[in-house]
């Protein structure tokens, strides 16, 4: 079997989801750097891989994919190693629900509204947009509360074993907690706080998300 190739950049939360999945499955892979924020837009050859000009894109044995959730699922199913998807359809649906809510309701407020505004922009000498931060806190709280409810008493988002949902969430949490408001948001949800404390100690998460 040939080595899969991930096209992207290590700072990207969505690329990190794919890297975490490869690491948890123990799959040797290559990474090809792509600068989607280059002046003049994403490189033309990347638009062939990803029609929306985003990262990650992925290639393996003639399979070409984009969209992190689809890539992670392919990696889980195409390679040996511990399954990252629960067999029980009810629990698998909860995993899919968590992934959907992370994409739709958590990524923007946590990463862009809190991390980029509070941490990344000031580092670059730019002023944080306090109105954007206030709005992100409201939406970010709803997303955190929803994950807290999905976690319930379980160790992971889809029950008692690590799943694709945890690996989808980890890069977003990694950025969220770098903003003081994000750290406080996570701490105010005890199950989410405990889950993140444990998950962030996994070697894959320590390596990829910090
Ligand atoms: N839905 C996509 C989201 C990918 C995404 O938003 N990637 C960001 C980096 S984290 C990106 O490429 N941004 C470049 C841009 O928006 O121009 C996925 O699941 O892969």
Short mmCIF file of C-alpha atoms in Angstrom, two decimals, residues 93-189:
data_model
loop_
_atom_site.label_atom_id
_atom_site.label_comp_id
_atom_site.label_asym_id
_atom_site.label_seq_id
_atom_site.Cartn_x
_atom_site.Cartn_y
_atom_site.Cartn_z
CA UNK A 93 -25.11 8.64 15.21
CA UNK A 94 -24.07 10.58 18.31
CA UNK A 95 -20.51 10.65 16.97
CA UNK A 96 -21.76 12.03 13.63
CA UNK A 97 -23.92 14.58 15.44
CA UNK A 98 -20.91 15.83 17.42
CA UNK A 99 -18.84 16.17 14.23
CA UNK A 100 -21.65 18.07 12.52
CA UNK A 101 -22.12 20.47 15.39
CA UNK A 102 -18.38 21.13 15.64
CA UNK A 103 -18.29 22.12 11.95
CA UNK A 104 -21.50 24.12 11.98
CA UNK A 105 -21.54 25.79 15.39
CA UNK A 106 -18.16 25.52 17.18
CA UNK A 107 -15.35 26.10 14.65
CA UNK A 108 -16.22 29.71 13.74
CA UNK A 109 -16.84 31.13 17.25
CA UNK A 110 -14.09 29.13 18.97
CA UNK A 111 -11.29 29.44 16.42
CA UNK A 112 -12.05 32.68 14.58
CA UNK A 113 -14.21 34.56 17.10
CA UNK A 114 -12.10 33.80 20.19
CA UNK A 115 -8.63 32.48 19.24
CA UNK A 116 -7.97 34.63 16.17
CA UNK A 117 -9.46 37.79 17.69
CA UNK A 118 -7.98 37.48 21.17
CA UNK A 119 -4.63 35.77 20.48
CA UNK A 120 -3.63 35.72 16.83
CA UNK A 121 -4.55 39.28 15.78
CA UNK A 122 -2.85 41.02 18.74
CA UNK A 123 0.30 38.93 18.08
CA UNK A 124 0.34 40.45 14.60
CA UNK A 125 -0.10 43.96 16.02
CA UNK A 126 -3.79 44.15 15.13
CA UNK A 127 -6.58 45.20 17.50
CA UNK A 128 -9.02 42.54 18.68
CA UNK A 129 -12.63 43.13 17.66
CA UNK A 130 -14.37 43.11 21.05
CA UNK A 131 -17.85 42.96 19.50
CA UNK A 132 -16.83 39.85 17.54
CA UNK A 133 -15.45 38.30 20.76
CA UNK A 134 -18.68 39.04 22.66
CA UNK A 135 -20.76 37.47 19.88
CA UNK A 136 -18.44 34.45 19.69
CA UNK A 137 -18.78 33.90 23.43
CA UNK A 138 -22.56 33.58 23.11
CA UNK A 139 -22.37 31.10 20.21
CA UNK A 140 -19.34 29.37 21.68
CA UNK A 141 -21.19 28.79 24.93
CA UNK A 142 -24.06 27.05 23.11
CA UNK A 143 -21.59 24.76 21.34
CA UNK A 144 -19.76 23.96 24.59
CA UNK A 145 -23.04 23.19 26.38
CA UNK A 146 -24.12 20.91 23.53
CA UNK A 147 -20.87 18.94 23.72
CA UNK A 148 -21.17 18.77 27.52
CA UNK A 149 -24.61 17.15 27.03
CA UNK A 150 -23.30 14.71 24.40
CA UNK A 151 -20.41 13.71 26.69
CA UNK A 152 -22.70 12.92 29.60
CA UNK A 153 -20.84 10.64 32.03
CA UNK A 154 -18.68 9.10 29.25
CA UNK A 155 -14.94 9.38 28.83
CA UNK A 156 -15.23 10.27 25.13
CA UNK A 157 -17.75 11.98 22.85
CA UNK A 158 -19.03 8.66 21.50
CA UNK A 159 -19.02 6.62 24.68
CA UNK A 160 -16.11 4.84 26.27
CA UNK A 161 -13.67 4.68 23.36
CA UNK A 162 -11.82 7.33 21.37
CA UNK A 163 -13.65 8.11 18.13
CA UNK A 164 -13.47 10.40 15.10
CA UNK A 165 -15.58 12.93 17.07
CA UNK A 166 -12.84 13.42 19.68
CA UNK A 167 -10.24 13.84 16.93
CA UNK A 168 -12.49 16.36 15.15
CA UNK A 169 -12.93 18.37 18.34
CA UNK A 170 -9.33 18.33 19.62
CA UNK A 171 -7.79 20.86 17.19
CA UNK A 172 -10.64 23.30 17.78
CA UNK A 173 -10.34 22.95 21.57
CA UNK A 174 -6.58 23.35 21.27
CA UNK A 175 -7.10 26.80 19.77
CA UNK A 176 -10.08 27.73 21.97
CA UNK A 177 -8.24 27.26 25.27
CA UNK A 178 -5.40 29.55 24.15
CA UNK A 179 -7.80 32.50 24.53
CA UNK A 180 -8.47 33.33 28.22
CA UNK A 181 -12.22 33.51 27.54
CA UNK A 182 -12.01 30.11 25.82
CA UNK A 183 -10.20 28.53 28.76
CA UNK A 184 -12.86 29.89 31.11
CA UNK A 185 -15.60 28.63 28.80
CA UNK A 186 -14.21 25.09 28.87
CA UNK A 187 -13.59 25.21 32.64
CA UNK A 188 -17.20 26.23 33.25
CA UNK A 189 -18.36 22.90 31.74
#
